[in-house]
Short mmCIF file of C-alpha atoms in Angstrom, two decimals:
data_model
loop_
_atom_site.label_atom_id
_atom_site.label_comp_id
_atom_site.label_asym_id
_atom_site.label_seq_id
_atom_site.Cartn_x
_atom_site.Cartn_y
_atom_site.Cartn_z
CA MET A 42 144.16 94.80 94.68
CA ASN A 43 143.26 93.32 91.36
CA ARG A 44 140.21 91.43 92.60
CA LYS A 45 138.35 89.48 89.95
CA TYR A 46 134.62 89.11 90.17
CA HIS A 47 133.48 86.15 88.12
CA SER A 48 129.86 85.15 88.40
CA PRO A 49 126.81 84.70 86.33
CA SER A 50 124.36 87.43 87.12
CA ILE A 51 122.09 90.03 85.92
CA PRO A 52 119.67 93.19 88.15
CA PHE A 53 119.53 93.08 88.30
CA ALA A 54 122.57 94.99 87.31
CA ARG A 55 122.85 96.88 84.14
CA GLY A 56 124.64 99.94 83.04
CA LYS A 57 121.66 102.04 82.27
CA HIS A 58 119.63 101.64 85.40
CA LEU A 59 122.45 101.04 87.73
CA THR A 60 121.21 99.73 90.87
CA PRO A 61 121.64 95.93 89.27
CA ILE A 62 119.74 94.28 88.37
CA ILE A 63 117.76 92.86 91.19
CA ALA A 64 117.61 92.28 95.02
CA SER A 65 115.79 93.30 98.15
CA PRO A 66 114.86 96.69 99.57
CA SER A 67 117.76 98.64 101.00
CA LYS A 68 118.05 98.84 104.75
CA HIS A 69 120.45 101.77 104.37
CA SER A 70 118.05 104.09 102.60
CA ASP A 71 120.17 107.13 103.37
CA ARG A 72 123.05 105.61 101.43
CA ALA A 73 121.31 103.62 98.75
CA THR A 74 120.10 105.39 95.66
CA SER A 75 120.16 102.62 93.11
CA PRO A 76 120.98 97.17 90.91
CA PRO A 77 121.03 95.92 87.97
CA ARG A 78 120.14 96.34 87.34
CA SER A 79 120.69 96.15 88.40
CA GLN A 80 121.08 96.97 91.40
CA ASN A 81 125.35 98.72 91.27
CA LYS A 82 131.64 96.18 91.57
CA SER A 83 134.13 96.18 88.86
CA GLN A 84 136.72 94.02 87.34
CA LEU A 85 139.72 94.14 85.09
CA SER A 86 140.59 90.96 83.24
CA GLN A 87 144.34 91.09 83.70
CA ASP A 88 144.80 88.18 81.31
CA VAL A 89 143.19 90.18 78.49
CA PRO A 90 145.46 93.17 77.74
CA GLY A 91 143.66 96.42 77.09
CA LYS A 92 140.36 95.35 78.58
CA GLU A 93 138.89 97.01 81.65
CA GLU A 94 135.62 96.01 83.25
CA VAL A 95 133.44 98.28 85.30
CA CYS A 96 131.36 96.14 87.65
CA THR A 97 128.39 97.16 89.67
CA SER A 98 126.65 95.64 92.67
CA SER A 99 123.13 96.59 93.54
CA PRO A 100 119.65 95.37 94.30
CA VAL A 101 116.85 95.56 91.80
CA ASN A 102 114.24 96.95 94.12
CA SER A 103 116.29 99.18 96.36
CA LEU A 104 114.47 101.87 98.31
CA ARG A 105 115.51 104.59 95.93
CA PRO A 106 115.33 104.23 92.15
CA PRO A 107 118.80 103.91 90.62
CA THR A 108 118.02 105.29 87.21
CA LYS A 109 119.45 108.77 87.73
CA ASP A 110 122.80 107.58 89.05
CA ALA A 111 122.95 104.77 86.52
CA GLY A 112 122.52 107.28 83.74
CA ARG A 113 125.48 109.22 85.07
CA LEU A 114 127.75 106.19 84.88
CA GLU A 115 126.54 105.42 81.37
CA GLU A 116 127.16 109.03 80.32
CA ALA A 117 130.67 108.89 81.79
CA LEU A 118 131.41 105.67 79.94
CA ALA A 119 130.16 107.19 76.68
CA GLN A 120 132.32 110.30 77.10
CA VAL A 121 135.47 108.32 77.89
CA ARG A 122 134.85 105.84 75.07
CA ALA A 123 134.44 108.75 72.65
CA THR A 124 138.09 109.69 73.23
CA SER A 125 139.20 106.30 71.82
CA PRO A 126 141.25 105.32 74.86
CA PRO A 127 143.75 102.43 74.61
CA VAL A 128 141.51 100.30 76.82
CA THR A 129 137.98 98.99 76.39
CA PHE A 130 135.55 99.29 79.29
CA THR A 131 132.94 96.58 79.76
CA LEU A 132 130.16 96.83 82.32
CA HIS A 133 129.79 93.75 84.51
CA PHE A 134 126.98 93.19 87.01
CA GLU A 135 127.38 91.54 90.39
CA PRO A 136 124.45 90.21 92.43
CA PHE A 137 123.69 91.84 95.78
CA GLN A 138 120.81 91.59 98.25
CA LEU A 139 120.45 93.78 101.33
CA PHE A 140 117.51 91.71 102.55
CA PRO A 141 118.15 88.11 101.43
CA ASP A 142 115.30 86.88 103.64
CA PHE A 143 112.72 89.25 102.16
CA PRO A 144 109.44 87.40 101.42
CA ASP A 145 108.58 86.28 97.91
CA THR A 146 105.84 88.90 97.61
CA ALA A 147 104.77 92.02 99.50
CA ASP A 148 102.58 94.99 98.69
CA LYS A 149 104.91 97.85 97.76
CA GLN A 150 102.77 100.65 99.19
CA GLU A 151 102.12 98.83 102.46
CA TRP A 152 105.75 97.85 102.91
CA TYR A 153 107.02 101.39 102.35
CA LEU A 154 104.36 102.85 104.62
CA HIS A 155 105.13 100.53 107.51
CA GLU A 156 108.87 99.87 107.16
CA LYS A 157 110.12 103.09 105.61
CA HIS A 158 107.69 105.76 106.84
CA PHE A 159 106.49 104.28 110.15
CA ASP A 160 102.81 104.40 109.12
CA ASN A 161 103.02 108.12 108.42
CA GLU A 162 101.01 108.60 105.22
CA ALA A 163 102.01 112.24 104.88
CA ALA A 164 105.69 111.28 104.99
CA GLN A 165 105.15 108.62 102.37
CA GLN A 166 103.37 111.06 100.08
CA ALA A 167 106.15 113.61 100.51
CA TYR A 168 108.74 110.96 99.68
CA GLN A 169 106.90 109.86 96.55
CA SER A 170 106.48 113.46 95.38
CA HIS A 171 110.16 114.14 95.94
CA MET A 172 111.30 111.03 94.05
CA THR A 173 108.90 111.81 91.22
CA SER A 174 110.33 115.32 90.89
CA LEU A 175 113.86 113.92 90.72
CA LEU A 176 113.19 111.27 88.10
CA GLU A 177 110.64 112.89 85.78
CA PRO A 178 113.24 115.22 84.20
CA HIS A 179 115.12 112.07 83.20
CA GLY A 180 112.10 110.56 81.51
CA VAL A 181 111.26 108.13 84.30
CA LYS A 182 107.63 107.97 85.41
CA LEU A 183 107.66 106.21 88.76
CA ASN A 184 104.77 103.96 89.69
CA PHE A 185 104.56 103.27 93.42
CA ALA A 186 101.86 100.61 93.16
CA GLY A 187 102.25 96.88 92.64
CA LYS A 188 104.20 94.14 94.35
CA MET A 189 107.77 93.81 95.51
CA GLY A 190 109.59 90.73 96.73
CA ASN A 191 112.74 88.67 97.01
CA THR A 192 114.83 89.09 93.86
CA LEU A 193 117.08 86.05 94.13
CA HIS A 194 115.81 84.57 90.89
CA ALA A 195 116.12 87.88 89.07
CA HIS A 196 119.79 87.88 90.04
CA ARG A 197 120.07 84.27 88.94
CA VAL A 198 118.62 85.02 85.52
CA ILE A 199 120.75 88.13 85.06
CA GLN A 200 123.91 86.24 85.87
CA GLN A 201 123.05 83.46 83.45
CA VAL A 202 122.33 85.91 80.64
CA GLN A 203 125.51 87.83 81.38
CA ARG A 204 127.55 84.64 81.33
CA ASP A 205 126.00 83.18 78.17
CA ARG A 206 125.23 86.30 76.12
CA GLY A 207 127.59 88.98 77.36
CA ALA A 208 127.51 92.48 78.72
CA ASP A 209 125.19 94.09 76.17
CA ALA A 210 122.45 91.53 76.67
CA ALA A 211 122.81 91.79 80.45
CA SER A 212 122.51 95.57 80.25
CA ARG A 213 119.37 95.35 78.17
CA LEU A 214 117.92 92.82 80.58
CA VAL A 215 118.61 94.95 83.64
CA GLU A 216 117.21 98.03 81.94
CA GLY A 217 114.06 96.12 81.08
CA LEU A 218 113.68 94.79 84.61
CA TYR A 219 114.05 98.21 86.16
CA ARG A 220 111.56 99.74 83.79
CA ARG A 221 109.02 97.04 84.54
CA TYR A 222 109.48 97.37 88.29
CA PHE A 223 109.81 101.13 88.74
CA GLU A 224 107.51 102.34 85.96
CA GLN A 225 105.10 99.50 85.23
CA ALA A 226 104.65 98.27 88.82
CA LYS A 227 105.47 94.66 87.95
CA HIS A 228 106.95 92.18 90.41
CA PRO A 229 110.77 92.47 90.08
CA SER A 230 111.34 88.72 89.91
CA GLY A 231 107.99 87.39 88.74
CA ASP A 232 108.23 84.75 86.04
CA GLU A 233 106.42 86.80 83.40
CA THR A 234 108.43 89.90 84.25
CA LEU A 235 111.67 87.99 83.78
CA VAL A 236 110.56 86.27 80.58
CA GLU A 237 109.42 89.56 79.03
CA ALA A 238 112.70 91.29 79.94
CA CYS A 239 114.78 88.37 78.63
CA VAL A 240 112.96 88.39 75.30
CA GLU A 241 113.42 92.15 75.06
CA ALA A 242 117.14 91.62 75.71
CA GLY A 243 117.39 89.25 72.75
CA VAL A 244 116.80 85.84 74.33
CA GLY A 245 114.38 83.57 72.44
CA GLU A 246 111.04 83.15 74.20
CA ASP A 247 111.33 79.37 74.63
CA GLU A 248 114.88 79.70 75.95
CA ALA A 249 113.86 82.56 78.23
CA ARG A 250 110.96 80.61 79.69
CA GLU A 251 113.16 77.57 80.29
CA LEU A 252 115.77 79.73 82.03
CA VAL A 253 113.22 81.47 84.22
CA GLU A 254 111.21 78.39 85.16
CA ASP A 255 114.20 76.15 85.95
CA LYS A 256 114.74 77.57 89.45
CA GLU A 257 117.84 75.43 90.04
CA LEU A 258 119.72 76.61 86.97
CA GLY A 259 122.60 78.76 88.23
CA LEU A 260 121.08 78.96 91.72
CA ARG A 261 124.04 77.49 93.60
CA GLU A 262 126.47 79.76 91.75
CA VAL A 263 124.52 82.96 92.35
CA ARG A 264 124.08 82.16 96.04
CA ALA A 265 127.81 81.61 96.39
CA ARG A 266 128.54 84.88 94.60
CA LEU A 267 126.03 86.75 96.74
CA ARG A 268 127.89 85.60 99.85
CA GLU A 269 131.19 86.79 98.40
CA VAL A 270 129.92 90.19 97.30
CA THR A 271 128.20 90.79 100.64
CA MET A 272 131.61 90.59 102.32
CA ASP A 273 132.67 93.74 100.42
CA ALA A 274 129.45 95.78 100.22
CA ASP A 275 126.56 96.64 102.52
CA ALA A 276 124.82 99.37 100.50
CA VAL A 277 124.29 100.43 96.92
CA PRO A 278 125.30 101.69 94.47
CA VAL A 279 128.87 100.42 94.42
CA VAL A 280 130.89 100.92 91.24
CA ALA A 281 134.39 99.50 91.10
CA VAL A 282 136.88 99.96 88.29
CA GLU A 283 139.70 97.46 88.43
CA GLY A 284 142.94 98.64 86.90
CA LYS A 285 146.37 97.23 86.33
CA ARG A 286 147.90 99.18 89.21
CA ARG A 287 144.94 99.49 91.58
CA ASP A 288 141.18 99.30 91.90
CA ILE A 289 139.03 102.40 92.23
CA THR A 290 135.76 101.92 94.12
CA LEU A 291 133.01 104.52 94.30
CA THR A 292 130.21 104.03 96.82
CA GLY A 293 127.02 106.06 96.81
CA ALA A 294 125.56 108.39 94.22
CA LYS A 295 128.24 110.20 92.18
CA GLU A 296 128.32 112.86 89.50
CA VAL A 297 129.38 112.21 85.91
CA LYS A 298 132.69 113.95 86.55
CA ASP A 299 133.48 111.55 89.41
CA TYR A 300 133.01 108.52 87.19
CA ILE A 301 135.00 110.12 84.38
CA LYS A 302 137.87 110.84 86.77
CA ALA A 303 137.98 107.20 87.89
CA LEU A 304 137.81 105.87 84.34
CA GLU A 305 140.47 108.27 83.06
CA THR A 306 142.74 107.38 85.98
CA VAL A 307 142.54 103.73 85.00
CA VAL A 308 143.26 104.63 81.37
CA LYS A 309 146.31 106.67 82.40
CA GLU A 310 147.66 103.96 84.69
CA SER A 311 147.17 101.27 82.06
CA GLY A 312 149.69 102.83 79.71
#
């Protein structure tokens, strides 16, 4: 199929905390586990021999933290890269929102209680305990307090950073956004959250503030890309590896071995 996904974006989609970089809460909570973020599709630049791109689509504040699954993809990439394959894999983030009409701000605890757990406090507590037990062994200390909200501008900023500064900066940005949202209870697309994450990713503070505060910069492009991606995905994470012969798409949480198999298949078929 050799689809090419070109768009500025970040969420929110990074390699480390895969779900993405950045979007709205998942309405398919049984299928969504992660972005950047962000929050997590893939692409092969056919005009650049020997280069494969692993793209991810995912929302930043999906119902389930993406960190665990994102770490699996990153581990798979590290293992395959260690074999010195004849291709180079580059992680590319695509923007995706399950709830594009989500309000700018909502209380995270209240939203989960009403929308996810039907006002059943015991169910919410059980859910939080379960998620905590899953993520703590991976060094992630979940914080269920704080605000959540529409992540359109987080996606916009991620895409701009990815376009202007490349995959590594985008990955750092998505990682920083996820950490601030999931562990520090900060608004996923608040101006200060975005500025802090941009600076941490290597963007100068003045440049970061200008990018974040200019709400029109890249807005039309990211909205157009969101419409395109939504035609191919309705849940996260989605990881697509585009190869010379075919694309391999993995939807839902996968094990390291599943990602390695997909990556090695692309390597084999690129020979």
